[in-house]
Amino acid sequence: MPHRTIHLFRKGLRLHDNPTLLAALESSEVVYPVYILDRKFLMSAMNMGTLRWHFLLQSLEDLQRNLTKLGSCLLVIQGEYELVLRDHIKKWNITQVTLDAEIEPFYKEMERTIQVLGREMGFDVLSFRGHTGLLLFRILDMNGGTPPLTYKRFLHILSVLGDPDMPVRNLTTEDFQRCKPAPELHLAECYRVPLPEDLEIPRDSESPWRGGETEGLQRLEQHLKNQGWIANFTKPKTIPNSLLPSTTGLSPYFSLGCLSVRSFFYRLSNIYAQSKNHSLPPVSLQGQLLWREFFYTVASATPNFTKMAGNPICLQINWYQDAERLHKWRMAQTGFPWIDAIMTQLHQEGWIHHLARHAVACFLTRGDLWISWEEGMKVFEEMLLDADYSINAGNWMWLSASAFFHQYTRIFCPVRFGKRTDPEGQYIRKYLPVLTNFPSKYIYEPWTAPEEAQKQAGCIIGQDYPLPMLNHKEASDHNLQLMKQVREEQYGTAQLTRDLEFMRDCGLKHLEYD
């Protein structure tokens, strides 16, 4: 008998290449597309900040519009997810719940709870992988049941497994018309997408990134028009302080599943096939997608992946606990304009270039402040539109040299790094207007400007903008010795994620290190 189905959106907020939703439509006589807005769950599991809430609500609004065009509607139900499901499974006589399979522990726990509920209430649970491009369990099986801990090993396994599955077919009006709930239920009126003010979310802080599948696809198509740029893209050569993104800027849309990784992978493959020469992993665009899959694979089978304690691949480091210094870093008050401009952009827009992330992460951890990468990860989780359980933790372990990255002697200079690509300091002037009138030769080190120059700029360092919170040279030299000692004492752990040949190919040689 055909099912009466609730399709439960969590991530995967799109209609293109949505295998779980397609399976729901093909196996059912009625499908209710549902998003459960469980604020308590979202805040405890993901610590979402204001900009992320706006992006989520915009993505839900867009999904609602796109479903409406196909004769359906998105039903947003507020409340605790288990209670909501119990209530509506009874109300709508549900025989099946479909949802994407996810790798995060909190989503896995949710799925286990739904499985138990299904056995209790008599409904089936169906899930497919939709958020990752690859079958992670096949990668684990090929590696003896454990995750490959180096990118080179990961790529070798992929060379044996082959390319990801092809995207599934597009959904049609006919699919939804065949599975439409009774019109007398007036579902759209009862279960609308809430406005920000309904959730007491201020409107005065909205990112220039607008959420949703439609916006994500438009950005994607715009980039794909420039096939030469796509074919020759080399990530380390992009500019961290350009006033407009020098990368694709698609990461927020992949994070919420507004865009399909598989679709993008095959669109890139088609462009590469038409190009005589194109960039390769790890620095190509396809290589960036595979980095994502690499971190997903490792996170899926590593205990305590987002923590230092109990994490078998992470160096156990006695980081400083300094709430005052952490607060200055978070609030863009370090006294280093390049670092503070990056953190200001993060606050205002919810996005920063990957090399800018490198700079502020190194500054917080092994470079200057010697504060735990977990603290930085929490700030990024709150503020980044593309915050992602696996990638966020993986990158913070990388950037703090706690795992994956082993050239720990390379410490980003908070002055020279930004100056290399933006000697006039236009990026700093945009995000730190208090420094706008400083001459370019002082913009990265305003504390070196003579008093008269500071007065002419209308900004006295130490009053209108803070003095540097530390001496970078002294702090980085000291931290380098601490890290050297840690790695000598924990040599075995450090070697787990080490790949010397790959590191030489990472394309980071041109960056400004101390």
C-alpha positions as a Python dict, from the first residue, in 0.01 Angstrom:
ca = {
    (1, 'M'): (0, 0, 0),
    (2, 'P'): (127, 353, -75),
    (3, 'H'): (240, 541, 233),
    (4, 'R'): (114, 851, 404),
    (5, 'T'): (446, 1026, 457),
    (6, 'I'): (602, 1309, 650),
    (7, 'H'): (918, 1418, 473),
    (8, 'L'): (1128, 1579, 743),
    (9, 'F'): (1364, 1852, 622),
    (10, 'R'): (1665, 1915, 845),
    (11, 'K'): (1944, 2022, 613),
    (12, 'G'): (1889, 1950, 244),
    (13, 'L'): (1671, 2263, 203),
    (14, 'R'): (1638, 2223, -173),
    (15, 'L'): (1434, 2051, -442),
    (16, 'H'): (1711, 1969, -694),
    (17, 'D'): (1899, 1641, -636),
    (18, 'N'): (1697, 1545, -330),
    (19, 'P'): (1697, 1163, -327),
    (20, 'T'): (1507, 1124, 3),
    (21, 'L'): (1222, 1355, -100),
    (22, 'L'): (1206, 1181, -439),
    (23, 'A'): (1178, 841, -264),
    (24, 'A'): (900, 980, -43),
    (25, 'L'): (703, 1102, -345),
    (26, 'E'): (750, 776, -536),
    (27, 'S'): (634, 557, -245),
    (28, 'S'): (341, 761, -112),
    (29, 'E'): (-15, 864, -179),
    (30, 'V'): (21, 1169, 45),
    (31, 'V'): (341, 1360, 138),
    (32, 'Y'): (361, 1634, 401),
    (33, 'P'): (686, 1836, 357),
    (34, 'V'): (770, 1938, 715),
    (35, 'Y'): (1038, 2143, 887),
    (36, 'I'): (1028, 2120, 1267),
    (37, 'L'): (1160, 2445, 1413),
    (38, 'D'): (1286, 2311, 1745),
    (39, 'R'): (1462, 2619, 1881),
    (40, 'K'): (1587, 2445, 2194),
    (41, 'F'): (1746, 2169, 1987),
    (42, 'L'): (1900, 2410, 1734),
    (43, 'M'): (2052, 2632, 2001),
    (44, 'S'): (2191, 2345, 2208),
    (45, 'A'): (2325, 2149, 1912),
    (46, 'M'): (2452, 2433, 1693),
    (47, 'N'): (2469, 2758, 1895),
    (48, 'M'): (2321, 2959, 1606),
    (49, 'G'): (2379, 3334, 1605),
    (50, 'T'): (2151, 3603, 1461),
    (51, 'L'): (2291, 3598, 1107),
    (52, 'R'): (2257, 3222, 1087),
    (53, 'W'): (1893, 3247, 1199),
    (54, 'H'): (1821, 3499, 923),
    (55, 'F'): (1987, 3273, 666),
    (56, 'L'): (1787, 2972, 784),
    (57, 'L'): (1453, 3158, 775),
    (58, 'Q'): (1531, 3296, 428),
    (59, 'S'): (1614, 2944, 310),
    (60, 'L'): (1285, 2813, 449),
    (61, 'E'): (1094, 3097, 280),
    (62, 'D'): (1263, 3013, -49),
    (63, 'L'): (1184, 2643, -9),
    (64, 'Q'): (822, 2735, 60),
    (65, 'R'): (803, 2945, -258),
    (66, 'N'): (960, 2670, -469),
    (67, 'L'): (726, 2405, -328),
    (68, 'T'): (428, 2632, -392),
    (69, 'K'): (530, 2658, -759),
    (70, 'L'): (503, 2277, -778),
    (71, 'G'): (164, 2270, -609),
    (72, 'S'): (283, 2180, -260),
    (73, 'C'): (378, 2376, 52),
    (74, 'L'): (633, 2365, 333),
    (75, 'L'): (485, 2309, 677),
    (76, 'V'): (694, 2473, 947),
    (77, 'I'): (594, 2342, 1290),
    (78, 'Q'): (744, 2495, 1602),
    (79, 'G'): (809, 2282, 1906),
    (80, 'E'): (1012, 1990, 2042),
    (81, 'Y'): (1062, 1752, 1751),
    (82, 'E'): (954, 1429, 1922),
    (83, 'L'): (632, 1582, 2056),
    (84, 'V'): (560, 1743, 1719),
    (85, 'L'): (606, 1412, 1541),
    (86, 'R'): (387, 1219, 1787),
    (87, 'D'): (108, 1473, 1746),
    (88, 'H'): (112, 1494, 1367),
    (89, 'I'): (168, 1125, 1301),
    (90, 'K'): (-161, 1066, 1479),
    (91, 'K'): (-335, 1368, 1325),
    (92, 'W'): (-240, 1280, 967),
    (93, 'N'): (-241, 895, 996),
    (94, 'I'): (125, 878, 895),
    (95, 'T'): (278, 543, 794),
    (96, 'Q'): (625, 664, 691),
    (97, 'V'): (877, 932, 791),
    (98, 'T'): (1157, 1015, 545),
    (99, 'L'): (1466, 1220, 625),
    (100, 'D'): (1822, 1266, 503),
    (101, 'A'): (2088, 1060, 680),
    (102, 'E'): (2338, 1291, 854),
    (103, 'I'): (2669, 1227, 1030),
    (104, 'E'): (2649, 1474, 1320),
    (105, 'P'): (2598, 1302, 1658),
    (106, 'F'): (2297, 1518, 1743),
    (107, 'Y'): (2127, 1434, 1413),
    (108, 'K'): (2214, 1066, 1453),
    (109, 'E'): (2053, 1074, 1798),
    (110, 'M'): (1744, 1238, 1650),
    (111, 'E'): (1720, 966, 1387),
    (112, 'R'): (1754, 694, 1652),
    (113, 'T'): (1473, 857, 1851),
    (114, 'I'): (1253, 862, 1539),
    (115, 'Q'): (1335, 495, 1473),
    (116, 'V'): (1224, 406, 1828),
    (117, 'L'): (912, 617, 1783),
    (118, 'G'): (840, 436, 1458),
    (119, 'R'): (851, 97, 1625),
    (120, 'E'): (624, 225, 1900),
    (121, 'M'): (367, 396, 1675),
    (122, 'G'): (389, 167, 1374),
    (123, 'F'): (543, 380, 1098),
    (124, 'D'): (844, 314, 874),
    (125, 'V'): (1154, 534, 868),
    (126, 'L'): (1340, 582, 540),
    (127, 'S'): (1664, 777, 501),
    (128, 'F'): (1913, 834, 221),
    (129, 'R'): (2241, 1020, 202),
    (130, 'G'): (2186, 1360, 44),
    (131, 'H'): (2417, 1608, 214),
    (132, 'T'): (2748, 1444, 121),
    (133, 'G'): (2852, 1361, -231),
    (134, 'L'): (3015, 1031, -141),
    (135, 'L'): (2907, 711, 33),
    (136, 'L'): (3109, 755, 349),
    (137, 'F'): (3055, 398, 471),
    (138, 'R'): (3216, 265, 150),
    (139, 'I'): (3524, 479, 215),
    (140, 'L'): (3545, 346, 571),
    (141, 'D'): (3505, -13, 448),
    (142, 'M'): (3782, 36, 191),
    (143, 'N'): (4008, 163, 469),
    (144, 'G'): (3954, -133, 699),
    (145, 'G'): (3665, 19, 895),
    (146, 'T'): (3852, 334, 999),
    (147, 'P'): (3862, 679, 837),
    (148, 'P'): (4157, 772, 616),
    (149, 'L'): (4339, 1037, 821),
    (150, 'T'): (4532, 1204, 539),
    (151, 'Y'): (4391, 1370, 230),
    (152, 'K'): (4634, 1176, 10),
    (153, 'R'): (4506, 843, 145),
    (154, 'F'): (4150, 970, 103),
    (155, 'L'): (4211, 1057, -265),
    (156, 'H'): (4369, 714, -323),
    (157, 'I'): (4055, 542, -193),
    (158, 'L'): (3838, 762, -416),
    (159, 'S'): (4049, 666, -716),
    (160, 'V'): (3945, 306, -651),
    (161, 'L'): (3581, 378, -569),
    (162, 'G'): (3524, 614, -863),
    (163, 'D'): (3310, 924, -888),
    (164, 'P'): (3005, 994, -669),
    (165, 'D'): (2659, 877, -771),
    (166, 'M'): (2489, 1093, -1031),
    (167, 'P'): (2229, 1344, -906),
    (168, 'V'): (1869, 1220, -906),
    (169, 'R'): (1608, 1357, -1144),
    (170, 'N'): (1430, 1685, -1089),
    (171, 'L'): (1099, 1687, -908),
    (172, 'T'): (787, 1785, -1103),
    (173, 'T'): (442, 1929, -1045),
    (174, 'E'): (302, 1584, -1126),
    (175, 'D'): (501, 1429, -839),
    (176, 'F'): (343, 1663, -588),
    (177, 'Q'): (-6, 1666, -738),
    (178, 'R'): (-19, 1289, -700),
    (179, 'C'): (73, 1319, -330),
    (180, 'K'): (-116, 1632, -230),
    (181, 'P'): (-291, 1645, 112),
    (182, 'A'): (-663, 1728, 120),
    (183, 'P'): (-713, 2102, 44),
    (184, 'E'): (-966, 2148, 325),
    (185, 'L'): (-686, 2116, 581),
    (186, 'H'): (-564, 2472, 497),
    (187, 'L'): (-212, 2364, 586),
    (188, 'A'): (-27, 2661, 436),
    (189, 'E'): (-212, 2906, 660),
    (190, 'C'): (-155, 2700, 974),
    (191, 'Y'): (214, 2625, 930),
    (192, 'R'): (379, 2928, 770),
    (193, 'V'): (747, 3019, 793),
    (194, 'P'): (785, 3248, 1096),
    (195, 'L'): (915, 3601, 1057),
    (196, 'P'): (1232, 3703, 1245),
    (197, 'E'): (1026, 3912, 1487),
    (198, 'D'): (812, 3607, 1566),
    (199, 'L'): (1131, 3452, 1706),
    (200, 'E'): (1253, 3781, 1860),
    (201, 'I'): (1541, 3796, 1615),
    (202, 'P'): (1646, 4155, 1534),
    (203, 'R'): (1623, 4261, 1171),
    (204, 'D'): (1901, 4519, 1197),
    (205, 'S'): (2171, 4257, 1141),
    (206, 'E'): (2126, 4087, 806),
    (207, 'S'): (2409, 3949, 596),
    (208, 'P'): (2457, 4039, 227),
    (209, 'W'): (2432, 3662, 173),
    (210, 'R'): (2065, 3578, 126),
    (211, 'G'): (1961, 3224, 209),
    (212, 'G'): (1786, 2974, -14),
    (213, 'E'): (1818, 2735, -306),
    (214, 'T'): (1720, 3001, -561),
    (215, 'E'): (1997, 3241, -454),
    (216, 'G'): (2248, 2956, -431),
    (217, 'L'): (2170, 2833, -783),
    (218, 'Q'): (2193, 3187, -923),
    (219, 'R'): (2537, 3232, -768),
    (220, 'L'): (2642, 2890, -896),
    (221, 'E'): (2530, 2962, -1253),
    (222, 'Q'): (2704, 3300, -1248),
    (223, 'H'): (3034, 3136, -1158),
    (224, 'L'): (2995, 2853, -1407),
    (225, 'K'): (2967, 3104, -1692),
    (226, 'N'): (3337, 3181, -1644),
    (227, 'Q'): (3472, 2843, -1747),
    (228, 'G'): (3831, 2961, -1766),
    (229, 'W'): (3821, 3081, -1404),
    (230, 'I'): (3660, 2751, -1298),
    (231, 'A'): (3917, 2538, -1481),
    (232, 'N'): (4218, 2732, -1348),
    (233, 'F'): (4091, 2803, -995),
    (234, 'T'): (4371, 2762, -740),
    (235, 'K'): (4245, 2830, -391),
    (236, 'P'): (4567, 2948, -220),
    (237, 'K'): (4603, 3217, -491),
    (238, 'T'): (4271, 3379, -407),
    (239, 'I'): (4278, 3705, -213),
    (240, 'P'): (4170, 3708, 153),
    (241, 'N'): (4112, 4084, 178),
    (242, 'S'): (3943, 4162, -152),
    (243, 'L'): (3634, 4377, -103),
    (244, 'L'): (3424, 4119, -291),
    (245, 'P'): (3471, 3741, -245),
    (246, 'S'): (3756, 3604, -458),
    (247, 'T'): (3627, 3248, -412),
    (248, 'T'): (3282, 3117, -509),
    (249, 'G'): (3108, 3221, -185),
    (250, 'L'): (2889, 2911, -218),
    (251, 'S'): (2982, 2754, 117),
    (252, 'P'): (2676, 2884, 311),
    (253, 'Y'): (2448, 2718, 54),
    (254, 'F'): (2629, 2384, 79),
    (255, 'S'): (2620, 2403, 459),
    (256, 'L'): (2238, 2412, 474),
    (257, 'G'): (2199, 2187, 174),
    (258, 'C'): (2049, 2463, -44),
    (259, 'L'): (2292, 2340, -310),
    (260, 'S'): (2376, 1981, -398),
    (261, 'V'): (2743, 1882, -373),
    (262, 'R'): (2691, 1608, -632),
    (263, 'S'): (2537, 1848, -884),
    (264, 'F'): (2827, 2090, -844),
    (265, 'F'): (3081, 1807, -871),
    (266, 'Y'): (2943, 1693, -1206),
    (267, 'R'): (2903, 2045, -1341),
    (268, 'L'): (3273, 2097, -1265),
    (269, 'S'): (3359, 1762, -1428),
    (270, 'N'): (3187, 1874, -1748),
    (271, 'I'): (3393, 2196, -1755),
    (272, 'Y'): (3717, 2009, -1682),
    (273, 'A'): (3640, 1767, -1967),
    (274, 'Q'): (3633, 2062, -2210),
    (275, 'S'): (3960, 2210, -2083),
    (276, 'K'): (4302, 2096, -2202),
    (277, 'N'): (4458, 2194, -1872),
    (278, 'H'): (4286, 2249, -1541),
    (279, 'S'): (4383, 2271, -1176),
    (280, 'L'): (4377, 1955, -966),
    (281, 'P'): (4304, 1861, -604),
    (282, 'P'): (4385, 1974, -342),
    (283, 'V'): (4371, 2332, -475),
    (284, 'S'): (4105, 2302, -751),
    (285, 'L'): (3736, 2368, -697),
    (286, 'Q'): (3665, 1996, -713),
    (287, 'G'): (3946, 1953, -463),
    (288, 'Q'): (3762, 2190, -226),
    (289, 'L'): (3453, 1970, -244),
    (290, 'L'): (3669, 1668, -167),
    (291, 'W'): (3821, 1846, 137),
    (292, 'R'): (3463, 1880, 259),
    (293, 'E'): (3403, 1509, 206),
    (294, 'F'): (3736, 1425, 372),
    (295, 'F'): (3642, 1608, 692),
    (296, 'Y'): (3292, 1452, 684),
    (297, 'T'): (3447, 1107, 653),
    (298, 'V'): (3691, 1156, 940),
    (299, 'A'): (3425, 1319, 1161),
    (300, 'S'): (3179, 1035, 1097),
    (301, 'A'): (3405, 780, 1263),
    (302, 'T'): (3617, 977, 1512),
    (303, 'P'): (3496, 999, 1873),
    (304, 'N'): (3469, 1350, 2019),
    (305, 'F'): (3567, 1507, 1686),
    (306, 'T'): (3470, 1859, 1797),
    (307, 'K'): (3668, 1838, 2123),
    (308, 'M'): (4029, 1801, 2224),
    (309, 'A'): (3969, 1570, 2522),
    (310, 'G'): (3891, 1215, 2416),
    (311, 'N'): (3972, 1289, 2052),
    (312, 'P'): (4226, 1023, 1944),
    (313, 'I'): (4367, 1221, 1647),
    (314, 'C'): (4406, 1554, 1828),
    (315, 'L'): (4712, 1669, 2021),
    (316, 'Q'): (4636, 1722, 2389),
    (317, 'I'): (4760, 2076, 2455),
    (318, 'N'): (4756, 2276, 2777),
    (319, 'W'): (4608, 2589, 2622),
    (320, 'Y'): (4581, 2910, 2825),
    (321, 'Q'): (4242, 3002, 2969),
    (322, 'D'): (4216, 3379, 2934),
    (323, 'A'): (3860, 3513, 2906),
    (324, 'E'): (3974, 3874, 2862),
    (325, 'R'): (4204, 3800, 2569),
    (326, 'L'): (3945, 3570, 2409),
    (327, 'H'): (3689, 3851, 2435),
    (328, 'K'): (3922, 4100, 2267),
    (329, 'W'): (3981, 3859, 1979),
    (330, 'R'): (3609, 3786, 1941),
    (331, 'M'): (3512, 4155, 1953),
    (332, 'A'): (3781, 4277, 1711),
    (333, 'Q'): (3979, 4461, 1977),
    (334, 'T'): (4323, 4301, 1943),
    (335, 'G'): (4494, 4618, 1823),
    (336, 'F'): (4608, 4446, 1502),
    (337, 'P'): (4397, 4605, 1224),
    (338, 'W'): (4422, 4307, 986),
    (339, 'I'): (4292, 4070, 1254),
    (340, 'D'): (4026, 4313, 1378),
    (341, 'A'): (3899, 4389, 1026),
    (342, 'I'): (3850, 4016, 964),
    (343, 'M'): (3658, 3967, 1288),
    (344, 'T'): (3446, 4275, 1209),
    (345, 'Q'): (3355, 4132, 870),
    (346, 'L'): (3262, 3807, 1044),
    (347, 'H'): (3029, 3995, 1281),
    (348, 'Q'): (2869, 4200, 1004),
    (349, 'E'): (2839, 3948, 721),
    (350, 'G'): (2879, 3596, 859),
    (351, 'W'): (3146, 3511, 603),
    (352, 'I'): (3523, 3559, 566),
    (353, 'H'): (3773, 3427, 312),
    (354, 'H'): (3944, 3099, 401),
    (355, 'L'): (4287, 3265, 431),
    (356, 'A'): (4137, 3528, 660),
    (357, 'R'): (4010, 3238, 872),
    (358, 'H'): (4366, 3105, 872),
    (359, 'A'): (4496, 3438, 1001),
    (360, 'V'): (4254, 3485, 1292),
    (361, 'A'): (4265, 3117, 1390),
    (362, 'C'): (4644, 3111, 1399),
    (363, 'F'): (4643, 3435, 1601),
    (364, 'L'): (4403, 3289, 1860),
    (365, 'T'): (4580, 2956, 1897),
    (366, 'R'): (4940, 2863, 1821),
    (367, 'G'): (5048, 3200, 1678),
    (368, 'D'): (4985, 3454, 1952),
    (369, 'L'): (4724, 3399, 2224),
    (370, 'W'): (4769, 3022, 2285),
    (371, 'I'): (4395, 2984, 2349),
    (372, 'S'): (4218, 2657, 2264),
    (373, 'W'): (4089, 2599, 1913),
    (374, 'E'): (3761, 2487, 2071),
    (375, 'E'): (3694, 2847, 2178),
    (376, 'G'): (3750, 2973, 1826),
    (377, 'M'): (3539, 2694, 1683),
    (378, 'K'): (3246, 2801, 1904),
    (379, 'V'): (3270, 3161, 1781),
    (380, 'F'): (3277, 3048, 1417),
    (381, 'E'): (2987, 2810, 1484),
    (382, 'E'): (2780, 3099, 1614),
    (383, 'M'): (2866, 3353, 1345),
    (384, 'L'): (2960, 3179, 1019),
    (385, 'L'): (2675, 3123, 774),
    (386, 'D'): (2863, 2818, 650),
    (387, 'A'): (2927, 2680, 1000),
    (388, 'D'): (2945, 2303, 970),
    (389, 'Y'): (3009, 2043, 1239),
    (390, 'S'): (3275, 1849, 1049),
    (391, 'I'): (3446, 2123, 850),
    (392, 'N'): (3457, 2377, 1133),
    (393, 'A'): (3619, 2137, 1380),
    (394, 'G'): (3849, 1988, 1116),
    (395, 'N'): (3974, 2327, 1005),
    (396, 'W'): (4031, 2448, 1362),
    (397, 'M'): (4236, 2139, 1441),
    (398, 'W'): (4428, 2203, 1118),
    (399, 'L'): (4489, 2574, 1181),
    (400, 'S'): (4596, 2521, 1542),
    (401, 'A'): (4830, 2240, 1425),
    (402, 'S'): (4646, 2003, 1658),
    (403, 'A'): (4587, 1759, 1369),
    (404, 'F'): (4618, 1742, 987),
    (405, 'F'): (4863, 2037, 955),
    (406, 'H'): (5221, 1977, 1064),
    (407, 'Q'): (5425, 2273, 941),
    (408, 'Y'): (5373, 2431, 1279),
    (409, 'T'): (5679, 2653, 1243),
    (410, 'R'): (5485, 2857, 988),
    (411, 'I'): (5303, 3124, 1186),
    (412, 'F'): (5096, 3384, 1004),
    (413, 'C'): (5216, 3739, 1060),
    (414, 'P'): (4921, 3964, 1157),
    (415, 'V'): (5087, 4255, 973),
    (416, 'R'): (5263, 4126, 661),
    (417, 'F'): (5003, 3865, 563),
    (418, 'G'): (4730, 4118, 481),
    (419, 'K'): (4971, 4380, 346),
    (420, 'R'): (5092, 4144, 73),
    (421, 'T'): (4761, 4146, -119),
    (422, 'D'): (4621, 4482, -3),
    (423, 'P'): (4911, 4725, 55),
    (424, 'E'): (4680, 5028, 60),
    (425, 'G'): (4466, 4873, 334),
    (426, 'Q'): (4132, 4918, 157),
    (427, 'Y'): (3991, 4615, 337),
    (428, 'I'): (4090, 4761, 675),
    (429, 'R'): (3942, 5100, 583),
    (430, 'K'): (3611, 4933, 494),
    (431, 'Y'): (3569, 4731, 813),
    (432, 'L'): (3754, 4959, 1057),
    (433, 'P'): (3640, 5309, 956),
    (434, 'V'): (3811, 5454, 1264),
    (435, 'L'): (4140, 5397, 1077),
    (436, 'T'): (4020, 5526, 739),
    (437, 'N'): (4239, 5838, 733),
    (438, 'F'): (4567, 5672, 824),
    (439, 'P'): (4838, 5682, 555),
    (440, 'S'): (4888, 5342, 391),
    (441, 'K'): (5235, 5303, 540),
    (442, 'Y'): (5078, 5301, 890),
    (443, 'I'): (4742, 5133, 826),
    (444, 'Y'): (4860, 4784, 932),
    (445, 'E'): (5065, 4917, 1226),
    (446, 'P'): (4892, 5238, 1335),
    (447, 'W'): (5072, 5237, 1670),
    (448, 'T'): (5393, 5321, 1480),
    (449, 'A'): (5246, 5642, 1337),
    (450, 'P'): (5381, 5967, 1490),
    (451, 'E'): (5144, 6148, 1724),
    (452, 'E'): (5088, 6422, 1466),
    (453, 'A'): (4991, 6166, 1201),
    (454, 'Q'): (4745, 6008, 1445),
    (455, 'K'): (4589, 6348, 1516),
    (456, 'Q'): (4557, 6421, 1144),
    (457, 'A'): (4392, 6081, 1096),
    (458, 'G'): (4146, 6163, 1375),
    (459, 'C'): (4236, 5850, 1567),
    (460, 'I'): (4465, 5833, 1867),
    (461, 'I'): (4596, 5483, 1920),
    (462, 'G'): (4525, 5371, 2274),
    (463, 'Q'): (4214, 5593, 2293),
    (464, 'D'): (4012, 5563, 1971),
    (465, 'Y'): (4159, 5229, 1867),
    (466, 'P'): (4344, 4988, 2098),
    (467, 'L'): (4715, 4938, 2120),
    (468, 'P'): (4835, 4588, 2019),
    (469, 'M'): (4740, 4346, 2293),
    (470, 'L'): (5083, 4178, 2280),
    (471, 'N'): (5417, 4173, 2107),
    (472, 'H'): (5365, 3934, 1818),
    (473, 'K'): (5732, 3839, 1780),
    (474, 'E'): (5778, 3755, 2147),
    (475, 'A'): (5447, 3565, 2172),
    (476, 'S'): (5497, 3363, 1854),
    (477, 'D'): (5855, 3269, 1944),
    (478, 'H'): (5740, 3150, 2286),
    (479, 'N'): (5444, 2955, 2144),
    (480, 'L'): (5665, 2792, 1885),
    (481, 'Q'): (5874, 2638, 2161),
    (482, 'L'): (5560, 2520, 2342),
    (483, 'M'): (5430, 2355, 2026),
    (484, 'K'): (5766, 2192, 1955),
    (485, 'Q'): (5763, 2038, 2302),
    (486, 'V'): (5402, 1914, 2265),
    (487, 'R'): (5479, 1746, 1933),
    (488, 'E'): (5792, 1580, 2067),
    (489, 'E'): (5601, 1443, 2366),
    (490, 'Q'): (5305, 1328, 2153),
    (491, 'Y'): (5493, 1214, 1846),
    (492, 'G'): (5266, 914, 1785),
    (493, 'T'): (4947, 1120, 1779),
    (494, 'A'): (5105, 1383, 1557),
    (495, 'Q'): (5202, 1119, 1299),
    (496, 'L'): (4845, 986, 1264),
    (497, 'T'): (4739, 1266, 1028),
    (498, 'R'): (5076, 1344, 874),
    (499, 'D'): (5138, 1331, 499),
    (500, 'L'): (5466, 1495, 400),
    (501, 'E'): (5430, 1465, 22),
    (502, 'F'): (5082, 1614, 26),
    (503, 'M'): (5186, 1908, 245),
    (504, 'R'): (5444, 2014, -13),
    (505, 'D'): (5166, 2034, -271),
    (506, 'C'): (4926, 2242, -62),
    (507, 'G'): (5021, 2565, -235),
    (508, 'L'): (5087, 2767, 81),
    (509, 'K'): (5449, 2857, 11),
    (510, 'H'): (5374, 3216, -97),
    (511, 'L'): (5199, 3321, 222),
    (512, 'E'): (5359, 3560, 468),
    (513, 'Y'): (5484, 3364, 765),
    (514, 'D'): (5721, 3477, 1037),
}
